[in-house]
Amino acid sequence: MDKGAATADSVEVTFRGRGLAILHGSRLVLKICPLCSQRNTRRTAETGTCNWCAYVPSRADAEPVPRRTADPSPT
């Protein structure tokens, strides 16, 4: 199983709508940087910092990714 993948005890988050990370308790896995929009390698993502621009996102800016509905009901 991918260690960076979201599980039942984790939450996918963005930072004010930018980037993508997975929050495992207090640990942050930064998949896509909210500052430079580059995708991190798995090893670097686990550190919680951006491999490209060294940005360290603030947990205070983290917002849960809204869940999509599979089939919205027609109106």
PDB file of N, H, CA, C and O in Angstrom:
ATOM      1  N   MET A   1       0.833  -1.179   0.000  1.00  0.00           N
ATOM      2  CA  MET A   1       0.000   0.000   0.000  1.00  0.00           C
ATOM      3  C   MET A   1       0.878   1.244   0.000  1.00  0.00           C
ATOM      4  O   MET A   1       1.917   1.262   0.661  1.00  0.00           O
ATOM      5  N   ASP A   2       0.486   2.270  -0.720  1.00  0.00           N
ATOM      6  H   ASP A   2      -0.358   2.254  -1.257  1.00  0.00           H
ATOM      7  CA  ASP A   2       1.217   3.525  -0.794  1.00  0.00           C
ATOM      8  C   ASP A   2       1.151   4.241   0.545  1.00  0.00           C
ATOM      9  O   ASP A   2       0.064   4.543   1.037  1.00  0.00           O
ATOM     10  N   LYS A   3       2.321   4.515   1.144  1.00  0.00           N
ATOM     11  H   LYS A   3       3.204   4.269   0.744  1.00  0.00           H
ATOM     12  CA  LYS A   3       2.359   5.174   2.447  1.00  0.00           C
ATOM     13  C   LYS A   3       1.817   6.591   2.377  1.00  0.00           C
ATOM     14  O   LYS A   3       1.377   7.130   3.392  1.00  0.00           O
ATOM     15  N   GLY A   4       1.840   7.206   1.197  1.00  0.00           N
ATOM     16  H   GLY A   4       2.197   6.768   0.372  1.00  0.00           H
ATOM     17  CA  GLY A   4       1.353   8.566   1.040  1.00  0.00           C
ATOM     18  C   GLY A   4      -0.122   8.654   0.711  1.00  0.00           C
ATOM     19  O   GLY A   4      -0.656   9.756   0.581  1.00  0.00           O
ATOM     20  N   ALA A   5      -0.795   7.521   0.574  1.00  0.00           N
ATOM     21  H   ALA A   5      -0.361   6.626   0.680  1.00  0.00           H
ATOM     22  CA  ALA A   5      -2.209   7.517   0.213  1.00  0.00           C
ATOM     23  C   ALA A   5      -3.077   7.786   1.431  1.00  0.00           C
ATOM     24  O   ALA A   5      -2.713   7.449   2.558  1.00  0.00           O
ATOM     25  N   ALA A   6      -4.228   8.398   1.187  1.00  0.00           N
ATOM     26  H   ALA A   6      -4.523   8.672   0.272  1.00  0.00           H
ATOM     27  CA  ALA A   6      -5.166   8.681   2.272  1.00  0.00           C
ATOM     28  C   ALA A   6      -5.785   7.382   2.760  1.00  0.00           C
ATOM     29  O   ALA A   6      -6.154   6.517   1.965  1.00  0.00           O
ATOM     30  N   THR A   7      -5.893   7.257   4.075  1.00  0.00           N
ATOM     31  H   THR A   7      -5.593   7.960   4.720  1.00  0.00           H
ATOM     32  CA  THR A   7      -6.510   6.090   4.689  1.00  0.00           C
ATOM     33  C   THR A   7      -7.653   6.561   5.573  1.00  0.00           C
ATOM     34  O   THR A   7      -7.964   7.751   5.616  1.00  0.00           O
ATOM     35  N   ALA A   8      -8.282   5.621   6.280  1.00  0.00           N
ATOM     36  H   ALA A   8      -8.030   4.654   6.245  1.00  0.00           H
ATOM     37  CA  ALA A   8      -9.420   5.958   7.129  1.00  0.00           C
ATOM     38  C   ALA A   8      -9.035   6.933   8.235  1.00  0.00           C
ATOM     39  O   ALA A   8      -9.870   7.733   8.660  1.00  0.00           O
ATOM     40  N   ASP A   9      -7.797   6.888   8.711  1.00  0.00           N
ATOM     41  H   ASP A   9      -7.119   6.239   8.366  1.00  0.00           H
ATOM     42  CA  ASP A   9      -7.367   7.773   9.799  1.00  0.00           C
ATOM     43  C   ASP A   9      -6.635   9.017   9.298  1.00  0.00           C
ATOM     44  O   ASP A   9      -5.935   9.673  10.070  1.00  0.00           O
ATOM     45  N   SER A  10      -6.789   9.347   8.020  1.00  0.00           N
ATOM     46  H   SER A  10      -7.358   8.814   7.394  1.00  0.00           H
ATOM     47  CA  SER A  10      -6.125  10.513   7.453  1.00  0.00           C
ATOM     48  C   SER A  10      -7.125  11.357   6.668  1.00  0.00           C
ATOM     49  O   SER A  10      -8.220  10.908   6.331  1.00  0.00           O
ATOM     50  N   VAL A  11      -6.714  12.588   6.389  1.00  0.00           N
ATOM     51  H   VAL A  11      -5.824  12.953   6.663  1.00  0.00           H
ATOM     52  CA  VAL A  11      -7.587  13.531   5.694  1.00  0.00           C
ATOM     53  C   VAL A  11      -6.797  14.215   4.587  1.00  0.00           C
ATOM     54  O   VAL A  11      -5.682  14.684   4.819  1.00  0.00           O
ATOM     55  N   GLU A  12      -7.367  14.276   3.378  1.00  0.00           N
ATOM     56  H   GLU A  12      -8.273  13.896   3.190  1.00  0.00           H
ATOM     57  CA  GLU A  12      -6.756  15.053   2.302  1.00  0.00           C
ATOM     58  C   GLU A  12      -7.067  16.519   2.562  1.00  0.00           C
ATOM     59  O   GLU A  12      -8.204  16.875   2.870  1.00  0.00           O
ATOM     60  N   VAL A  13      -6.043  17.373   2.435  1.00  0.00           N
ATOM     61  H   VAL A  13      -5.120  17.083   2.185  1.00  0.00           H
ATOM     62  CA  VAL A  13      -6.227  18.802   2.669  1.00  0.00           C
ATOM     63  C   VAL A  13      -5.585  19.620   1.558  1.00  0.00           C
ATOM     64  O   VAL A  13      -4.668  19.163   0.876  1.00  0.00           O
ATOM     65  N   THR A  14      -6.087  20.840   1.393  1.00  0.00           N
ATOM     66  H   THR A  14      -6.832  21.212   1.947  1.00  0.00           H
ATOM     67  CA  THR A  14      -5.449  21.850   0.548  1.00  0.00           C
ATOM     68  C   THR A  14      -5.087  23.010   1.462  1.00  0.00           C
ATOM     69  O   THR A  14      -5.454  23.020   2.637  1.00  0.00           O
ATOM     70  N   PHE A  15      -4.386  23.963   0.936  1.00  0.00           N
ATOM     71  H   PHE A  15      -4.088  23.956  -0.019  1.00  0.00           H
ATOM     72  CA  PHE A  15      -3.993  25.135   1.709  1.00  0.00           C
ATOM     73  C   PHE A  15      -4.646  26.348   1.076  1.00  0.00           C
ATOM     74  O   PHE A  15      -4.120  26.958   0.146  1.00  0.00           O
ATOM     75  N   ARG A  16      -5.814  26.678   1.616  1.00  0.00           N
ATOM     76  H   ARG A  16      -6.241  26.182   2.372  1.00  0.00           H
ATOM     77  CA  ARG A  16      -6.642  27.754   1.063  1.00  0.00           C
ATOM     78  C   ARG A  16      -6.913  27.522  -0.412  1.00  0.00           C
ATOM     79  O   ARG A  16      -6.878  28.450  -1.220  1.00  0.00           O
ATOM     80  N   GLY A  17      -7.187  26.251  -0.757  1.00  0.00           N
ATOM     81  H   GLY A  17      -7.216  25.497  -0.102  1.00  0.00           H
ATOM     82  CA  GLY A  17      -7.552  25.889  -2.119  1.00  0.00           C
ATOM     83  C   GLY A  17      -6.394  25.559  -3.040  1.00  0.00           C
ATOM     84  O   GLY A  17      -6.618  25.251  -4.210  1.00  0.00           O
ATOM     85  N   ARG A  18      -5.164  25.613  -2.551  1.00  0.00           N
ATOM     86  H   ARG A  18      -4.982  25.863  -1.600  1.00  0.00           H
ATOM     87  CA  ARG A  18      -4.002  25.324  -3.395  1.00  0.00           C
ATOM     88  C   ARG A  18      -3.225  24.149  -2.842  1.00  0.00           C
ATOM     89  O   ARG A  18      -3.248  23.885  -1.640  1.00  0.00           O
ATOM     90  N   GLY A  19      -2.534  23.444  -3.727  1.00  0.00           N
ATOM     91  H   GLY A  19      -2.515  23.658  -4.704  1.00  0.00           H
ATOM     92  CA  GLY A  19      -1.712  22.312  -3.304  1.00  0.00           C
ATOM     93  C   GLY A  19      -2.555  21.130  -2.859  1.00  0.00           C
ATOM     94  O   GLY A  19      -3.783  21.158  -2.931  1.00  0.00           O
ATOM     95  N   LEU A  20      -1.872  20.090  -2.396  1.00  0.00           N
ATOM     96  H   LEU A  20      -0.874  20.066  -2.338  1.00  0.00           H
ATOM     97  CA  LEU A  20      -2.549  18.897  -1.893  1.00  0.00           C
ATOM     98  C   LEU A  20      -1.633  18.205  -0.902  1.00  0.00           C
ATOM     99  O   LEU A  20      -0.447  18.001  -1.164  1.00  0.00           O
ATOM    100  N   ALA A  21      -2.199  17.850   0.233  1.00  0.00           N
ATOM    101  H   ALA A  21      -3.162  18.015   0.445  1.00  0.00           H
ATOM    102  CA  ALA A  21      -1.442  17.132   1.257  1.00  0.00           C
ATOM    103  C   ALA A  21      -2.364  16.132   1.928  1.00  0.00           C
ATOM    104  O   ALA A  21      -3.586  16.201   1.795  1.00  0.00           O
ATOM    105  N   ILE A  22      -1.761  15.209   2.645  1.00  0.00           N
ATOM    106  H   ILE A  22      -0.769  15.153   2.753  1.00  0.00           H
ATOM    107  CA  ILE A  22      -2.511  14.245   3.443  1.00  0.00           C
ATOM    108  C   ILE A  22      -2.075  14.433   4.881  1.00  0.00           C
ATOM    109  O   ILE A  22      -0.886  14.386   5.196  1.00  0.00           O
ATOM    110  N   LEU A  23      -3.044  14.646   5.745  1.00  0.00           N
ATOM    111  H   LEU A  23      -4.010  14.684   5.490  1.00  0.00           H
ATOM    112  CA  LEU A  23      -2.780  14.868   7.159  1.00  0.00           C
ATOM    113  C   LEU A  23      -3.052  13.575   7.908  1.00  0.00           C
ATOM    114  O   LEU A  23      -4.196  13.128   7.993  1.00  0.00           O
ATOM    115  N   HIS A  24      -1.988  12.968   8.457  1.00  0.00           N
ATOM    116  H   HIS A  24      -1.058  13.331   8.388  1.00  0.00           H
ATOM    117  CA  HIS A  24      -2.068  11.749   9.271  1.00  0.00           C
ATOM    118  C   HIS A  24      -1.840  12.177  10.714  1.00  0.00           C
ATOM    119  O   HIS A  24      -0.691  12.292  11.139  1.00  0.00           O
ATOM    120  N   GLY A  25      -2.891  12.413  11.470  1.00  0.00           N
ATOM    121  H   GLY A  25      -3.825  12.320  11.125  1.00  0.00           H
ATOM    122  CA  GLY A  25      -2.716  12.910  12.837  1.00  0.00           C
ATOM    123  C   GLY A  25      -2.028  14.263  12.798  1.00  0.00           C
ATOM    124  O   GLY A  25      -2.599  15.228  12.290  1.00  0.00           O
ATOM    125  N   SER A  26      -0.807  14.354  13.325  1.00  0.00           N
ATOM    126  H   SER A  26      -0.343  13.570  13.737  1.00  0.00           H
ATOM    127  CA  SER A  26      -0.059  15.616  13.287  1.00  0.00           C
ATOM    128  C   SER A  26       0.971  15.639  12.159  1.00  0.00           C
ATOM    129  O   SER A  26       1.638  16.654  11.957  1.00  0.00           O
ATOM    130  N   ARG A  27       1.110  14.530  11.417  1.00  0.00           N
ATOM    131  H   ARG A  27       0.568  13.706  11.581  1.00  0.00           H
ATOM    132  CA  ARG A  27       2.095  14.445  10.334  1.00  0.00           C
ATOM    133  C   ARG A  27       1.475  14.885   9.011  1.00  0.00           C
ATOM    134  O   ARG A  27       0.354  14.497   8.684  1.00  0.00           O
ATOM    135  N   LEU A  28       2.208  15.694   8.257  1.00  0.00           N
ATOM    136  H   LEU A  28       3.119  16.010   8.523  1.00  0.00           H
ATOM    137  CA  LEU A  28       1.738  16.219   6.991  1.00  0.00           C
ATOM    138  C   LEU A  28       2.564  15.643   5.847  1.00  0.00           C
ATOM    139  O   LEU A  28       3.790  15.751   5.856  1.00  0.00           O
ATOM    140  N   VAL A  29       1.911  15.036   4.869  1.00  0.00           N
ATOM    141  H   VAL A  29       0.914  14.948   4.862  1.00  0.00           H
ATOM    142  CA  VAL A  29       2.568  14.514   3.669  1.00  0.00           C
ATOM    143  C   VAL A  29       2.196  15.455   2.525  1.00  0.00           C
ATOM    144  O   VAL A  29       1.056  15.453   2.061  1.00  0.00           O
ATOM    145  N   LEU A  30       3.160  16.259   2.073  1.00  0.00           N
ATOM    146  H   LEU A  30       4.086  16.260   2.450  1.00  0.00           H
ATOM    147  CA  LEU A  30       2.912  17.287   1.064  1.00  0.00           C
ATOM    148  C   LEU A  30       3.081  16.711  -0.337  1.00  0.00           C
ATOM    149  O   LEU A  30       4.205  16.520  -0.800  1.00  0.00           O
ATOM    150  N   LYS A  31       1.978  16.437  -1.006  1.00  0.00           N
ATOM    151  H   LYS A  31       1.064  16.592  -0.630  1.00  0.00           H
ATOM    152  CA  LYS A  31       2.017  15.860  -2.352  1.00  0.00           C
ATOM    153  C   LYS A  31       2.267  16.926  -3.421  1.00  0.00           C
ATOM    154  O   LYS A  31       3.136  16.750  -4.275  1.00  0.00           O
ATOM    155  N   ILE A  32       1.503  18.043  -3.381  1.00  0.00           N
ATOM    156  H   ILE A  32       0.797  18.186  -2.687  1.00  0.00           H
ATOM    157  CA  ILE A  32       1.649  19.131  -4.349  1.00  0.00           C
ATOM    158  C   ILE A  32       1.804  20.435  -3.574  1.00  0.00           C
ATOM    159  O   ILE A  32       0.983  20.757  -2.715  1.00  0.00           O
ATOM    160  N   CYS A  33       2.845  21.171  -3.879  1.00  0.00           N
ATOM    161  H   CYS A  33       3.512  20.910  -4.578  1.00  0.00           H
ATOM    162  CA  CYS A  33       3.151  22.410  -3.160  1.00  0.00           C
ATOM    163  C   CYS A  33       2.110  23.493  -3.463  1.00  0.00           C
ATOM    164  O   CYS A  33       1.782  23.719  -4.627  1.00  0.00           O
ATOM    165  N   PRO A  34       1.589  24.164  -2.430  1.00  0.00           N
ATOM    166  CA  PRO A  34       0.633  25.241  -2.665  1.00  0.00           C
ATOM    167  C   PRO A  34       1.283  26.523  -3.194  1.00  0.00           C
ATOM    168  O   PRO A  34       0.587  27.396  -3.712  1.00  0.00           O
ATOM    169  N   LEU A  35       2.596  26.643  -3.071  1.00  0.00           N
ATOM    170  H   LEU A  35       3.161  25.934  -2.650  1.00  0.00           H
ATOM    171  CA  LEU A  35       3.286  27.850  -3.525  1.00  0.00           C
ATOM    172  C   LEU A  35       3.734  27.745  -4.983  1.00  0.00           C
ATOM    173  O   LEU A  35       3.436  28.631  -5.784  1.00  0.00           O
ATOM    174  N   CYS A  36       4.450  26.668  -5.337  1.00  0.00           N
ATOM    175  H   CYS A  36       4.693  25.949  -4.686  1.00  0.00           H
ATOM    176  CA  CYS A  36       4.991  26.549  -6.701  1.00  0.00           C
ATOM    177  C   CYS A  36       4.237  25.535  -7.564  1.00  0.00           C
ATOM    178  O   CYS A  36       4.524  25.408  -8.754  1.00  0.00           O
ATOM    179  N   SER A  37       3.281  24.815  -6.981  1.00  0.00           N
ATOM    180  H   SER A  37       3.048  24.918  -6.014  1.00  0.00           H
ATOM    181  CA  SER A  37       2.427  23.844  -7.685  1.00  0.00           C
ATOM    182  C   SER A  37       3.175  22.636  -8.237  1.00  0.00           C
ATOM    183  O   SER A  37       2.647  21.934  -9.100  1.00  0.00           O
ATOM    184  N   GLN A  38       4.393  22.378  -7.760  1.00  0.00           N
ATOM    185  H   GLN A  38       4.822  22.948  -7.060  1.00  0.00           H
ATOM    186  CA  GLN A  38       5.147  21.212  -8.206  1.00  0.00           C
ATOM    187  C   GLN A  38       4.779  19.994  -7.364  1.00  0.00           C
ATOM    188  O   GLN A  38       4.478  20.113  -6.176  1.00  0.00           O
ATOM    189  N   ARG A  39       4.809  18.828  -7.993  1.00  0.00           N
ATOM    190  H   ARG A  39       5.054  18.731  -8.958  1.00  0.00           H
ATOM    191  CA  ARG A  39       4.526  17.573  -7.298  1.00  0.00           C
ATOM    192  C   ARG A  39       5.812  17.067  -6.649  1.00  0.00           C
ATOM    193  O   ARG A  39       6.864  17.026  -7.287  1.00  0.00           O
ATOM    194  N   ASN A  40       5.718  16.686  -5.383  1.00  0.00           N
ATOM    195  H   ASN A  40       4.864  16.720  -4.865  1.00  0.00           H
ATOM    196  CA  ASN A  40       6.860  16.144  -4.649  1.00  0.00           C
ATOM    197  C   ASN A  40       7.047  14.659  -4.929  1.00  0.00           C
ATOM    198  O   ASN A  40       6.092  13.956  -5.261  1.00  0.00           O
ATOM    199  N   THR A  41       8.272  14.192  -4.795  1.00  0.00           N
ATOM    200  H   THR A  41       9.048  14.763  -4.526  1.00  0.00           H
ATOM    201  CA  THR A  41       8.524  12.755  -4.825  1.00  0.00           C
ATOM    202  C   THR A  41       8.024  12.174  -3.507  1.00  0.00           C
ATOM    203  O   THR A  41       7.833  12.910  -2.539  1.00  0.00           O
ATOM    204  N   ARG A  42       7.813  10.884  -3.461  1.00  0.00           N
ATOM    205  H   ARG A  42       7.968  10.285  -4.247  1.00  0.00           H
ATOM    206  CA  ARG A  42       7.290  10.249  -2.247  1.00  0.00           C
ATOM    207  C   ARG A  42       8.194  10.519  -1.050  1.00  0.00           C
ATOM    208  O   ARG A  42       7.710  10.851   0.032  1.00  0.00           O
ATOM    209  N   ARG A  43       9.497  10.381  -1.238  1.00  0.00           N
ATOM    210  H   ARG A  43       9.890  10.111  -2.117  1.00  0.00           H
ATOM    211  CA  ARG A  43      10.445  10.577  -0.132  1.00  0.00           C
ATOM    212  C   ARG A  43      10.362  12.005   0.421  1.00  0.00           C
ATOM    213  O   ARG A  43      10.329  12.200   1.636  1.00  0.00           O
ATOM    214  N   THR A  44      10.328  12.991  -0.465  1.00  0.00           N
ATOM    215  H   THR A  44      10.355  12.832  -1.452  1.00  0.00           H
ATOM    216  CA  THR A  44      10.258  14.381  -0.025  1.00  0.00           C
ATOM    217  C   THR A  44       8.887  14.719   0.541  1.00  0.00           C
ATOM    218  O   THR A  44       8.790  15.487   1.498  1.00  0.00           O
ATOM    219  N   ALA A  45       7.837  14.166  -0.024  1.00  0.00           N
ATOM    220  H   ALA A  45       7.915  13.541  -0.801  1.00  0.00           H
ATOM    221  CA  ALA A  45       6.479  14.430   0.468  1.00  0.00           C
ATOM    222  C   ALA A  45       6.352  14.066   1.936  1.00  0.00           C
ATOM    223  O   ALA A  45       5.667  14.753   2.694  1.00  0.00           O
ATOM    224  N   GLU A  46       7.009  12.992   2.336  1.00  0.00           N
ATOM    225  H   GLU A  46       7.565  12.434   1.720  1.00  0.00           H
ATOM    226  CA  GLU A  46       6.948  12.531   3.730  1.00  0.00           C
ATOM    227  C   GLU A  46       7.551  13.543   4.701  1.00  0.00           C
ATOM    228  O   GLU A  46       7.213  13.528   5.885  1.00  0.00           O
ATOM    229  N   THR A  47       8.443  14.427   4.225  1.00  0.00           N
ATOM    230  H   THR A  47       8.718  14.438   3.263  1.00  0.00           H
ATOM    231  CA  THR A  47       9.061  15.424   5.108  1.00  0.00           C
ATOM    232  C   THR A  47       8.136  16.604   5.380  1.00  0.00           C
ATOM    233  O   THR A  47       8.340  17.338   6.346  1.00  0.00           O
ATOM    234  N   GLY A  48       7.118  16.794   4.535  1.00  0.00           N
ATOM    235  H   GLY A  48       6.953  16.197   3.750  1.00  0.00           H
ATOM    236  CA  GLY A  48       6.187  17.905   4.716  1.00  0.00           C
ATOM    237  C   GLY A  48       6.669  19.220   4.145  1.00  0.00           C
ATOM    238  O   GLY A  48       6.038  20.255   4.359  1.00  0.00           O
ATOM    239  N   THR A  49       7.791  19.200   3.414  1.00  0.00           N
ATOM    240  H   THR A  49       8.304  18.359   3.240  1.00  0.00           H
ATOM    241  CA  THR A  49       8.298  20.414   2.769  1.00  0.00           C
ATOM    242  C   THR A  49       8.363  20.196   1.260  1.00  0.00           C
ATOM    243  O   THR A  49       8.364  19.060   0.787  1.00  0.00           O
ATOM    244  N   CYS A  50       8.416  21.289   0.517  1.00  0.00           N
ATOM    245  H   CYS A  50       8.415  22.213   0.901  1.00  0.00           H
ATOM    246  CA  CYS A  50       8.497  21.195  -0.940  1.00  0.00           C
ATOM    247  C   CYS A  50       9.935  20.944  -1.373  1.00  0.00           C
ATOM    248  O   CYS A  50      10.853  21.642  -0.941  1.00  0.00           O
ATOM    249  N   ASN A  51      10.125  19.955  -2.218  1.00  0.00           N
ATOM    250  H   ASN A  51       9.380  19.387  -2.568  1.00  0.00           H
ATOM    251  CA  ASN A  51      11.438  19.624  -2.762  1.00  0.00           C
ATOM    252  C   ASN A  51      11.941  20.715  -3.707  1.00  0.00           C
ATOM    253  O   ASN A  51      13.150  20.880  -3.868  1.00  0.00           O
ATOM    254  N   TRP A  52      11.040  21.450  -4.325  1.00  0.00           N
ATOM    255  H   TRP A  52      10.057  21.316  -4.195  1.00  0.00           H
ATOM    256  CA  TRP A  52      11.404  22.409  -5.364  1.00  0.00           C
ATOM    257  C   TRP A  52      11.701  23.798  -4.818  1.00  0.00           C
ATOM    258  O   TRP A  52      12.698  24.410  -5.203  1.00  0.00           O
ATOM    259  N   CYS A  53      10.852  24.308  -3.925  1.00  0.00           N
ATOM    260  H   CYS A  53      10.042  23.810  -3.612  1.00  0.00           H
ATOM    261  CA  CYS A  53      11.043  25.688  -3.444  1.00  0.00           C
ATOM    262  C   CYS A  53      11.270  25.765  -1.933  1.00  0.00           C
ATOM    263  O   CYS A  53      11.402  26.861  -1.388  1.00  0.00           O
ATOM    264  N   ALA A  54      11.318  24.619  -1.249  1.00  0.00           N
ATOM    265  H   ALA A  54      11.211  23.728  -1.692  1.00  0.00           H
ATOM    266  CA  ALA A  54      11.575  24.521   0.195  1.00  0.00           C
ATOM    267  C   ALA A  54      10.476  25.131   1.059  1.00  0.00           C
ATOM    268  O   ALA A  54      10.691  25.402   2.240  1.00  0.00           O
ATOM    269  N   TYR A  55       9.297  25.348   0.472  1.00  0.00           N
ATOM    270  H   TYR A  55       9.123  25.128  -0.488  1.00  0.00           H
ATOM    271  CA  TYR A  55       8.173  25.909   1.220  1.00  0.00           C
ATOM    272  C   TYR A  55       7.688  24.914   2.273  1.00  0.00           C
ATOM    273  O   TYR A  55       7.597  23.713   2.019  1.00  0.00           O
ATOM    274  N   VAL A  56       7.380  25.439   3.461  1.00  0.00           N
ATOM    275  H   VAL A  56       7.454  26.414   3.667  1.00  0.00           H
ATOM    276  CA  VAL A  56       6.804  24.631   4.534  1.00  0.00           C
ATOM    277  C   VAL A  56       5.404  25.185   4.787  1.00  0.00           C
ATOM    278  O   VAL A  56       5.273  26.268   5.357  1.00  0.00           O
ATOM    279  N   PRO A  57       4.353  24.468   4.378  1.00  0.00           N
ATOM    280  CA  PRO A  57       2.998  24.991   4.538  1.00  0.00           C
ATOM    281  C   PRO A  57       2.568  25.042   6.001  1.00  0.00           C
ATOM    282  O   PRO A  57       3.013  24.243   6.825  1.00  0.00           O
ATOM    283  N   SER A  58       1.704  25.988   6.300  1.00  0.00           N
ATOM    284  H   SER A  58       1.343  26.637   5.630  1.00  0.00           H
ATOM    285  CA  SER A  58       1.178  26.143   7.650  1.00  0.00           C
ATOM    286  C   SER A  58      -0.051  25.255   7.832  1.00  0.00           C
ATOM    287  O   SER A  58      -0.952  25.254   6.993  1.00  0.00           O
ATOM    288  N   ARG A  59      -0.085  24.507   8.920  1.00  0.00           N
ATOM    289  H   ARG A  59       0.646  24.507   9.602  1.00  0.00           H
ATOM    290  CA  ARG A  59      -1.259  23.683   9.211  1.00  0.00           C
ATOM    291  C   ARG A  59      -2.485  24.550   9.483  1.00  0.00           C
ATOM    292  O   ARG A  59      -3.617  24.087   9.341  1.00  0.00           O
ATOM    293  N   ALA A  60      -2.265  25.805   9.872  1.00  0.00           N
ATOM    294  H   ALA A  60      -1.346  26.181   9.987  1.00  0.00           H
ATOM    295  CA  ALA A  60      -3.377  26.725  10.114  1.00  0.00           C
ATOM    296  C   ALA A  60      -4.132  27.036   8.820  1.00  0.00           C
ATOM    297  O   ALA A  60      -5.312  27.382   8.866  1.00  0.00           O
ATOM    298  N   ASP A  61      -3.464  26.919   7.667  1.00  0.00           N
ATOM    299  H   ASP A  61      -2.505  26.639   7.630  1.00  0.00           H
ATOM    300  CA  ASP A  61      -4.094  27.180   6.373  1.00  0.00           C
ATOM    301  C   ASP A  61      -4.738  25.937   5.767  1.00  0.00           C
ATOM    302  O   ASP A  61      -5.378  26.025   4.719  1.00  0.00           O
ATOM    303  N   ALA A  62      -4.580  24.786   6.407  1.00  0.00           N
ATOM    304  H   ALA A  62      -4.060  24.714   7.259  1.00  0.00           H
ATOM    305  CA  ALA A  62      -5.094  23.524   5.855  1.00  0.00           C
ATOM    306  C   ALA A  62      -6.617  23.474   5.936  1.00  0.00           C
ATOM    307  O   ALA A  62      -7.213  23.776   6.970  1.00  0.00           O
ATOM    308  N   GLU A  63      -7.233  23.083   4.812  1.00  0.00           N
ATOM    309  H   GLU A  63      -6.749  22.838   3.972  1.00  0.00           H
ATOM    310  CA  GLU A  63      -8.682  22.922   4.728  1.00  0.00           C
ATOM    311  C   GLU A  63      -8.969  21.550   4.138  1.00  0.00           C
ATOM    312  O   GLU A  63      -8.315  21.157   3.172  1.00  0.00           O
ATOM    313  N   PRO A  64      -9.932  20.804   4.691  1.00  0.00           N
ATOM    314  CA  PRO A  64     -10.254  19.487   4.136  1.00  0.00           C
ATOM    315  C   PRO A  64     -10.719  19.597   2.685  1.00  0.00           C
ATOM    316  O   PRO A  64     -11.408  20.547   2.314  1.00  0.00           O
ATOM    317  N   VAL A  65     -10.336  18.622   1.877  1.00  0.00           N
ATOM    318  H   VAL A  65      -9.775  17.851   2.178  1.00  0.00           H
ATOM    319  CA  VAL A  65     -10.787  18.562   0.487  1.00  0.00           C
ATOM    320  C   VAL A  65     -12.244  18.124   0.502  1.00  0.00           C
ATOM    321  O   VAL A  65     -12.569  17.100   1.103  1.00  0.00           O
ATOM    322  N   PRO A  66     -13.134  18.883  -0.152  1.00  0.00           N
ATOM    323  CA  PRO A  66     -14.542  18.475  -0.165  1.00  0.00           C
ATOM    324  C   PRO A  66     -14.724  17.158  -0.907  1.00  0.00           C
ATOM    325  O   PRO A  66     -14.116  16.930  -1.953  1.00  0.00           O
ATOM    326  N   ARG A  67     -15.557  16.307  -0.358  1.00  0.00           N
ATOM    327  H   ARG A  67     -16.051  16.491   0.492  1.00  0.00           H
ATOM    328  CA  ARG A  67     -15.856  15.017  -0.996  1.00  0.00           C
ATOM    329  C   ARG A  67     -16.827  15.228  -2.144  1.00  0.00           C
ATOM    330  O   ARG A  67     -17.796  15.977  -2.020  1.00  0.00           O
ATOM    331  N   ARG A  68     -16.567  14.571  -3.250  1.00  0.00           N
ATOM    332  H   ARG A  68     -15.781  13.962  -3.351  1.00  0.00           H
ATOM    333  CA  ARG A  68     -17.462  14.643  -4.408  1.00  0.00           C
ATOM    334  C   ARG A  68     -18.535  13.579  -4.284  1.00  0.00           C
ATOM    335  O   ARG A  68     -18.284  12.478  -3.795  1.00  0.00           O
ATOM    336  N   THR A  69     -19.725  13.919  -4.729  1.00  0.00           N
ATOM    337  H   THR A  69     -19.929  14.814  -5.126  1.00  0.00           H
ATOM    338  CA  THR A  69     -20.783  12.914  -4.756  1.00  0.00           C
ATOM    339  C   THR A  69     -20.663  12.133  -6.048  1.00  0.00           C
ATOM    340  O   THR A  69     -20.332  12.696  -7.091  1.00  0.00           O
ATOM    341  N   ALA A  70     -20.929  10.849  -5.984  1.00  0.00           N
ATOM    342  H   ALA A  70     -21.198  10.392  -5.136  1.00  0.00           H
ATOM    343  CA  ALA A  70     -20.769   9.977  -7.148  1.00  0.00           C
ATOM    344  C   ALA A  70     -21.758  10.325  -8.252  1.00  0.00           C
ATOM    345  O   ALA A  70     -21.386  10.379  -9.425  1.00  0.00           O
ATOM    346  N   ASP A  71     -23.015  10.560  -7.887  1.00  0.00           N
ATOM    347  H   ASP A  71     -23.317  10.515  -6.935  1.00  0.00           H
ATOM    348  CA  ASP A  71     -24.044  10.832  -8.884  1.00  0.00           C
ATOM    349  C   ASP A  71     -25.016  11.861  -8.326  1.00  0.00           C
ATOM    350  O   ASP A  71     -25.944  11.502  -7.602  1.00  0.00           O
ATOM    351  N   PRO A  72     -24.818  13.128  -8.651  1.00  0.00           N
ATOM    352  CA  PRO A  72     -25.743  14.129  -8.132  1.00  0.00           C
ATOM    353  C   PRO A  72     -27.142  13.907  -8.684  1.00  0.00           C
ATOM    354  O   PRO A  72     -27.315  13.565  -9.854  1.00  0.00           O
ATOM    355  N   SER A  73     -28.123  14.102  -7.840  1.00  0.00           N
ATOM    356  H   SER A  73     -27.983  14.380  -6.889  1.00  0.00           H
ATOM    357  CA  SER A  73     -29.505  13.881  -8.273  1.00  0.00           C
ATOM    358  C   SER A  73     -29.950  15.008  -9.194  1.00  0.00           C
ATOM    359  O   SER A  73     -29.672  16.176  -8.922  1.00  0.00           O
ATOM    360  N   PRO A  74     -30.636  14.670 -10.282  1.00  0.00           N
ATOM    361  CA  PRO A  74     -31.108  15.696 -11.224  1.00  0.00           C
ATOM    362  C   PRO A  74     -32.220  16.525 -10.588  1.00  0.00           C
ATOM    363  O   PRO A  74     -32.993  16.033  -9.766  1.00  0.00           O
ATOM    364  N   THR A  75     -32.280  17.779 -10.982  1.00  0.00           N
ATOM    365  H   THR A  75     -31.652  18.180 -11.650  1.00  0.00           H
ATOM    366  CA  THR A  75     -33.335  18.647 -10.440  1.00  0.00           C
ATOM    367  C   THR A  75     -34.327  19.026 -11.487  1.00  0.00           C
ATOM    368  O   THR A  75     -35.279  19.752 -11.200  1.00  0.00           O
TER     369      THR A  75
END
